[in-house]
PDB file of C-alpha atoms in Angstrom:
ATOM      1  CA  MET N   6      95.642  71.511 107.678  1.00  0.00           C
ATOM      2  CA  SER N   7      98.784  73.714 107.563  1.00  0.00           C
ATOM      3  CA  THR N   8      99.231  76.314 110.286  1.00  0.00           C
ATOM      4  CA  THR N   9      98.337  80.135 110.016  1.00  0.00           C
ATOM      5  CA  GLN N  10     101.344  82.305 109.361  1.00  0.00           C
ATOM      6  CA  PRO N  11     102.578  85.696 110.320  1.00  0.00           C
ATOM      7  CA  ILE N  12     102.544  87.985 107.461  1.00  0.00           C
ATOM      8  CA  ARG N  13     106.387  88.583 107.201  1.00  0.00           C
ATOM      9  CA  ASN N  14     106.149  91.364 104.183  1.00  0.00           C
ATOM     10  CA  LEU N  15     105.567  94.471 105.463  1.00  0.00           C
ATOM     11  CA  GLU N  16     104.571  95.610 101.749  1.00  0.00           C
ATOM     12  CA  ASP N  17     101.869  92.586 102.238  1.00  0.00           C
ATOM     13  CA  LEU N  18     100.706  94.252 105.539  1.00  0.00           C
ATOM     14  CA  ASP N  19     100.144  97.400 104.214  1.00  0.00           C
ATOM     15  CA  GLN N  20      98.524  96.348 101.518  1.00  0.00           C
ATOM     16  CA  LEU N  21      96.069  94.144 104.205  1.00  0.00           C
ATOM     17  CA  LYS N  22      95.634  97.198 106.282  1.00  0.00           C
ATOM     18  CA  ASN N  23      95.106  99.743 103.468  1.00  0.00           C
ATOM     19  CA  TYR N  24      92.331  97.334 101.438  1.00  0.00           C
ATOM     20  CA  TYR N  25      89.439  98.440 103.562  1.00  0.00           C
ATOM     21  CA  LEU N  26      90.511 101.953 103.738  1.00  0.00           C
ATOM     22  CA  THR N  27      91.245 102.557 100.147  1.00  0.00           C
ATOM     23  CA  GLN N  28      89.890  99.629  97.854  1.00  0.00           C
ATOM     24  CA  LYS N  29      86.787  98.735  99.433  1.00  0.00           C
ATOM     25  CA  PRO N  30      86.229 101.119 101.984  1.00  0.00           C
ATOM     26  CA  ASN N  31      84.952  99.911 105.165  1.00  0.00           C
ATOM     27  CA  LEU N  32      86.332 101.829 108.436  1.00  0.00           C
ATOM     28  CA  ARG N  33      84.969  99.049 110.658  1.00  0.00           C
ATOM     29  CA  ASN N  34      87.084  96.308 108.984  1.00  0.00           C
ATOM     30  CA  TYR N  35      90.024  98.772 108.434  1.00  0.00           C
ATOM     31  CA  ALA N  36      90.120  99.497 112.313  1.00  0.00           C
ATOM     32  CA  LEU N  37      89.380  95.741 113.283  1.00  0.00           C
ATOM     33  CA  ILE N  38      92.986  94.688 111.164  1.00  0.00           C
ATOM     34  CA  CYS N  39      94.874  97.798 112.708  1.00  0.00           C
ATOM     35  CA  THR N  40      93.690  96.882 116.395  1.00  0.00           C
ATOM     36  CA  ALA N  41      94.255  93.290 115.712  1.00  0.00           C
ATOM     37  CA  VAL N  42      97.990  93.614 114.187  1.00  0.00           C
ATOM     38  CA  ASN N  43      98.890  96.405 116.457  1.00  0.00           C
ATOM     39  CA  THR N  44      97.468  94.972 120.186  1.00  0.00           C
ATOM     40  CA  ALA N  45      98.570  91.022 119.255  1.00  0.00           C
ATOM     41  CA  LEU N  46      95.288  89.990 121.171  1.00  0.00           C
ATOM     42  CA  ARG N  47      93.404  87.268 120.122  1.00  0.00           C
ATOM     43  CA  ILE N  48      90.101  87.801 117.961  1.00  0.00           C
ATOM     44  CA  SER N  49      87.833  86.577 120.486  1.00  0.00           C
ATOM     45  CA  ASP N  50      89.314  89.277 122.659  1.00  0.00           C
ATOM     46  CA  ILE N  51      89.117  91.730 120.026  1.00  0.00           C
ATOM     47  CA  LEU N  52      85.601  91.367 118.976  1.00  0.00           C
ATOM     48  CA  ILE N  53      84.383  91.950 122.788  1.00  0.00           C
ATOM     49  CA  LEU N  54      86.039  95.222 122.742  1.00  0.00           C
ATOM     50  CA  LYS N  55      83.740  98.013 123.655  1.00  0.00           C
ATOM     51  CA  TRP N  56      84.171 101.576 122.956  1.00  0.00           C
ATOM     52  CA  LYS N  57      84.914 102.331 126.954  1.00  0.00           C
ATOM     53  CA  ASN N  58      87.933 100.310 126.601  1.00  0.00           C
ATOM     54  CA  VAL N  59      89.939 102.450 124.188  1.00  0.00           C
ATOM     55  CA  TYR N  60      87.957 106.089 124.062  1.00  0.00           C
ATOM     56  CA  ASP N  61      87.560 108.107 127.444  1.00  0.00           C
ATOM     57  CA  PHE N  62      83.949 109.512 126.887  1.00  0.00           C
ATOM     58  CA  LYS N  63      84.803 112.110 129.894  1.00  0.00           C
ATOM     59  CA  LEU N  64      88.191 113.278 128.425  1.00  0.00           C
ATOM     60  CA  LYS N  65      86.885 112.917 124.965  1.00  0.00           C
ATOM     61  CA  ASN N  66      90.219 111.215 123.808  1.00  0.00           C
ATOM     62  CA  PHE N  67      91.572 107.809 122.933  1.00  0.00           C
ATOM     63  CA  ARG N  68      93.004 105.929 126.164  1.00  0.00           C
ATOM     64  CA  ARG N  69      96.902 105.656 126.099  1.00  0.00           C
ATOM     65  CA  HIS N  70      96.102 101.899 127.479  1.00  0.00           C
ATOM     66  CA  LEU N  71      93.896  99.247 126.340  1.00  0.00           C
ATOM     67  CA  GLU N  72      92.778  97.335 129.894  1.00  0.00           C
ATOM     68  CA  LEU N  73      91.274  93.999 129.870  1.00  0.00           C
ATOM     69  CA  THR N  74      90.962  90.267 130.867  1.00  0.00           C
ATOM     70  CA  GLU N  75      91.642  87.457 128.664  1.00  0.00           C
ATOM     71  CA  LYS N  76      88.801  85.248 127.678  1.00  0.00           C
ATOM     72  CA  LYS N  77      91.144  82.493 126.926  1.00  0.00           C
ATOM     73  CA  THR N  78      93.735  82.762 129.978  1.00  0.00           C
ATOM     74  CA  GLY N  79      91.636  84.751 132.386  1.00  0.00           C
ATOM     75  CA  LYS N  80      94.619  86.774 132.930  1.00  0.00           C
ATOM     76  CA  HIS N  81      94.558  90.909 133.338  1.00  0.00           C
ATOM     77  CA  CYS N  82      96.682  92.519 130.464  1.00  0.00           C
ATOM     78  CA  LEU N  83      97.400  96.581 129.894  1.00  0.00           C
ATOM     79  CA  ILE N  84      98.393  97.390 126.372  1.00  0.00           C
ATOM     80  CA  ALA N  85      99.625 100.184 125.048  1.00  0.00           C
ATOM     81  CA  LEU N  86      97.593 101.670 122.086  1.00  0.00           C
ATOM     82  CA  ASN N  87     100.266 103.040 119.340  1.00  0.00           C
ATOM     83  CA  LYS N  88      99.336 105.252 116.861  1.00  0.00           C
ATOM     84  CA  SER N  89      98.697 102.885 114.182  1.00  0.00           C
ATOM     85  CA  ALA N  90      95.934 101.397 116.318  1.00  0.00           C
ATOM     86  CA  THR N  91      94.539 104.730 117.613  1.00  0.00           C
ATOM     87  CA  SER N  92      94.643 106.421 113.889  1.00  0.00           C
ATOM     88  CA  GLY N  93      92.533 103.200 112.580  1.00  0.00           C
ATOM     89  CA  LEU N  94      90.020 103.392 115.630  1.00  0.00           C
ATOM     90  CA  ARG N  95      89.760 107.008 115.321  1.00  0.00           C
ATOM     91  CA  LEU N  96      88.626 107.576 112.049  1.00  0.00           C
ATOM     92  CA  TYR N  97      85.905 104.579 112.665  1.00  0.00           C
ATOM     93  CA  PHE N  98      85.055 106.029 115.871  1.00  0.00           C
ATOM     94  CA  GLU N  99      84.960 109.491 113.919  1.00  0.00           C
ATOM     95  CA  SER N 100      82.650 108.026 111.051  1.00  0.00           C
ATOM     96  CA  LEU N 101      79.872 106.810 113.239  1.00  0.00           C
ATOM     97  CA  SER N 102      76.954 108.662 114.754  1.00  0.00           C
ATOM     98  CA  HIS N 103      77.622 109.200 118.477  1.00  0.00           C
ATOM     99  CA  PRO N 104      78.707 105.649 119.436  1.00  0.00           C
ATOM    100  CA  SER N 105      77.861 104.933 123.491  1.00  0.00           C
ATOM    101  CA  GLN N 106      80.646 103.563 125.713  1.00  0.00           C
ATOM    102  CA  GLU N 107      78.863 100.501 125.878  1.00  0.00           C
ATOM    103  CA  GLN N 108      78.923  99.955 122.340  1.00  0.00           C
ATOM    104  CA  PHE N 109      80.955  96.947 120.729  1.00  0.00           C
ATOM    105  CA  ILE N 110      83.372  98.569 118.840  1.00  0.00           C
ATOM    106  CA  PHE N 111      83.439  95.842 115.876  1.00  0.00           C
ATOM    107  CA  THR N 112      79.539  95.102 115.232  1.00  0.00           C
ATOM    108  CA  GLY N 113      77.189  93.929 112.490  1.00  0.00           C
ATOM    109  CA  TYR N 114      75.105  95.883 110.851  1.00  0.00           C
ATOM    110  CA  LEU N 115      72.665  95.755 113.821  1.00  0.00           C
ATOM    111  CA  ARG N 116      75.369  97.530 115.654  1.00  0.00           C
ATOM    112  CA  GLU N 117      73.884  95.427 118.944  1.00  0.00           C
ATOM    113  CA  THR N 118      75.888  92.609 119.108  1.00  0.00           C
ATOM    114  CA  PRO N 119      79.633  91.961 118.184  1.00  0.00           C
ATOM    115  CA  LEU N 120      80.982  90.518 114.874  1.00  0.00           C
ATOM    116  CA  CYS N 121      81.355  86.456 114.745  1.00  0.00           C
ATOM    117  CA  ARG N 122      84.840  85.143 114.817  1.00  0.00           C
ATOM    118  CA  GLU N 123      83.438  83.433 111.228  1.00  0.00           C
ATOM    119  CA  GLN N 124      82.547  87.091 110.127  1.00  0.00           C
ATOM    120  CA  ALA N 125      85.999  88.512 111.202  1.00  0.00           C
ATOM    121  CA  TYR N 126      87.646  85.449 109.237  1.00  0.00           C
ATOM    122  CA  ARG N 127      85.640  86.364 105.965  1.00  0.00           C
ATOM    123  CA  ILE N 128      86.628  89.923 106.626  1.00  0.00           C
ATOM    124  CA  ILE N 129      90.510  88.840 106.587  1.00  0.00           C
ATOM    125  CA  LYS N 130      90.150  86.263 103.729  1.00  0.00           C
ATOM    126  CA  ASN N 131      88.557  88.415 101.339  1.00  0.00           C
ATOM    127  CA  ALA N 132      90.753  91.011 101.628  1.00  0.00           C
ATOM    128  CA  CYS N 133      93.604  88.672 101.355  1.00  0.00           C
ATOM    129  CA  ASN N 134      92.250  86.658  98.540  1.00  0.00           C
ATOM    130  CA  ALA N 135      91.276  89.817  96.558  1.00  0.00           C
ATOM    131  CA  LEU N 136      95.283  90.860  97.243  1.00  0.00           C
ATOM    132  CA  HIS N 137      96.293  87.654  96.254  1.00  0.00           C
ATOM    133  CA  LEU N 138      98.474  87.162  99.353  1.00  0.00           C
ATOM    134  CA  PRO N 139      99.394  83.818 100.928  1.00  0.00           C
ATOM    135  CA  GLU N 140      97.019  81.524 101.483  1.00  0.00           C
ATOM    136  CA  HIS N 141      97.853  80.787 104.947  1.00  0.00           C
ATOM    137  CA  ILE N 142      96.622  83.866 106.509  1.00  0.00           C
ATOM    138  CA  SER N 143      93.678  84.381 109.115  1.00  0.00           C
ATOM    139  CA  CYS N 144      92.622  86.233 112.036  1.00  0.00           C
ATOM    140  CA  HIS N 145      95.467  84.701 114.051  1.00  0.00           C
ATOM    141  CA  SER N 146      97.928  85.712 111.676  1.00  0.00           C
ATOM    142  CA  LEU N 147      97.665  89.463 112.471  1.00  0.00           C
ATOM    143  CA  ARG N 148      98.449  88.443 116.466  1.00  0.00           C
ATOM    144  CA  LYS N 149     101.420  86.395 115.316  1.00  0.00           C
ATOM    145  CA  THR N 150     102.405  89.040 112.565  1.00  0.00           C
ATOM    146  CA  PHE N 151     103.021  91.248 115.881  1.00  0.00           C
ATOM    147  CA  GLY N 152     105.250  89.212 117.723  1.00  0.00           C
ATOM    148  CA  TYR N 153     107.130  88.088 113.953  1.00  0.00           C
ATOM    149  CA  HIS N 154     107.919  92.129 113.841  1.00  0.00           C
ATOM    150  CA  ALA N 155     108.722  92.639 116.984  1.00  0.00           C
ATOM    151  CA  TRP N 156     111.280  89.503 116.982  1.00  0.00           C
ATOM    152  CA  LEU N 157     112.976  91.016 113.799  1.00  0.00           C
ATOM    153  CA  ALA N 158     112.949  94.718 115.043  1.00  0.00           C
ATOM    154  CA  GLY N 159     115.221  93.387 118.103  1.00  0.00           C
ATOM    155  CA  THR N 160     112.547  92.734 121.011  1.00  0.00           C
ATOM    156  CA  ASN N 161     114.026  90.829 123.865  1.00  0.00           C
ATOM    157  CA  PRO N 162     112.518  87.271 123.496  1.00  0.00           C
ATOM    158  CA  ALA N 163     111.627  87.229 127.244  1.00  0.00           C
ATOM    159  CA  LEU N 164     109.055  90.149 126.289  1.00  0.00           C
ATOM    160  CA  LEU N 165     107.462  88.069 123.603  1.00  0.00           C
ATOM    161  CA  VAL N 166     106.932  84.825 125.863  1.00  0.00           C
ATOM    162  CA  SER N 167     105.237  87.268 128.063  1.00  0.00           C
ATOM    163  CA  ILE N 168     103.293  89.007 125.913  1.00  0.00           C
ATOM    164  CA  TYR N 169     101.889  85.742 124.458  1.00  0.00           C
ATOM    165  CA  ASN N 170     101.926  83.865 127.757  1.00  0.00           C
ATOM    166  CA  HIS N 171     104.062  81.316 126.271  1.00  0.00           C
ATOM    167  CA  SER N 172     106.172  78.638 128.579  1.00  0.00           C
ATOM    168  CA  SER N 173     109.409  78.884 126.792  1.00  0.00           C
ATOM    169  CA  PHE N 174     111.139  80.833 123.697  1.00  0.00           C
ATOM    170  CA  GLU N 175     110.927  77.493 121.868  1.00  0.00           C
ATOM    171  CA  VAL N 176     107.057  77.860 121.683  1.00  0.00           C
ATOM    172  CA  THR N 177     107.280  80.925 120.512  1.00  0.00           C
ATOM    173  CA  LYS N 178     109.849  80.840 118.245  1.00  0.00           C
ATOM    174  CA  ARG N 179     107.365  78.352 116.501  1.00  0.00           C
ATOM    175  CA  TYR N 180     104.412  80.194 117.042  1.00  0.00           C
ATOM    176  CA  LEU N 181     105.961  83.151 115.496  1.00  0.00           C
ATOM    177  CA  GLY N 182     107.051  81.004 112.379  1.00  0.00           C
ATOM    178  CA  ILE N 183     110.616  81.676 113.013  1.00  0.00           C
ATOM    179  CA  GLU N 184     112.105  80.017 109.751  1.00  0.00           C
ATOM    180  CA  GLN N 185     115.486  79.000 108.418  1.00  0.00           C
ATOM    181  CA  ASP N 186     115.388  82.174 106.027  1.00  0.00           C
ATOM    182  CA  ASP N 187     115.106  84.234 109.195  1.00  0.00           C
ATOM    183  CA  LYS N 188     118.422  82.752 110.652  1.00  0.00           C
ATOM    184  CA  ASP N 189     120.430  83.052 107.512  1.00  0.00           C
ATOM    185  CA  ASN N 190     119.338  86.913 107.380  1.00  0.00           C
ATOM    186  CA  VAL N 191     120.965  87.444 110.923  1.00  0.00           C
ATOM    187  CA  PHE N 192     124.094  85.390 109.661  1.00  0.00           C
ATOM    188  CA  LEU N 193     124.181  87.206 106.486  1.00  0.00           C
ATOM    189  CA  ASN N 194     123.450  90.901 107.339  1.00  0.00           C
ATOM    190  CA  LEU N 195     125.932  90.806 110.446  1.00  0.00           C
ATOM    191  CA  GLU N 196     129.190  91.693 108.851  1.00  0.00           C
ATOM    192  CA  LEU N 197     132.166  91.884 111.950  1.00  0.00           C
TER     193      LEU N 197
END
């Protein structure tokens, strides 16, 4: 069994994000991918989000931060919602007829219960297969993709360790799939 990988190529990531926006329109699926790749949350935490977690119904505006207790670790976390995550969520929110604050964001057709992990996996795999993206991409790839591109952008490794609640940067490095090609690029792109 092979390990799920981050999406290293930004063009592939854009294709995946936009698949459910332009090629096979489904705003729920589009918002799911935007949320997953921009929050670095596990799919189990994303699927139990309710609209009140991301939208302030009194102020009629999207929140600046997503606040939750992680299902796996039990740790409280506060995540800034960037423009990309908010944009995907807003498109989906506006397409719904009067969503309630207690409604799960990512629901099935009955809109009463959240999608299951298996369905979320199928959503990602169907898009990847249609786009001929690498085979080792899954829901967890979206969590890893966030960290991988944050690392490439120069994010302090200690912050990534903290975001993922890992015990060391060695664990985070393995988790993000930082490979020899990535190391080579550092040497080849730095001309002193």
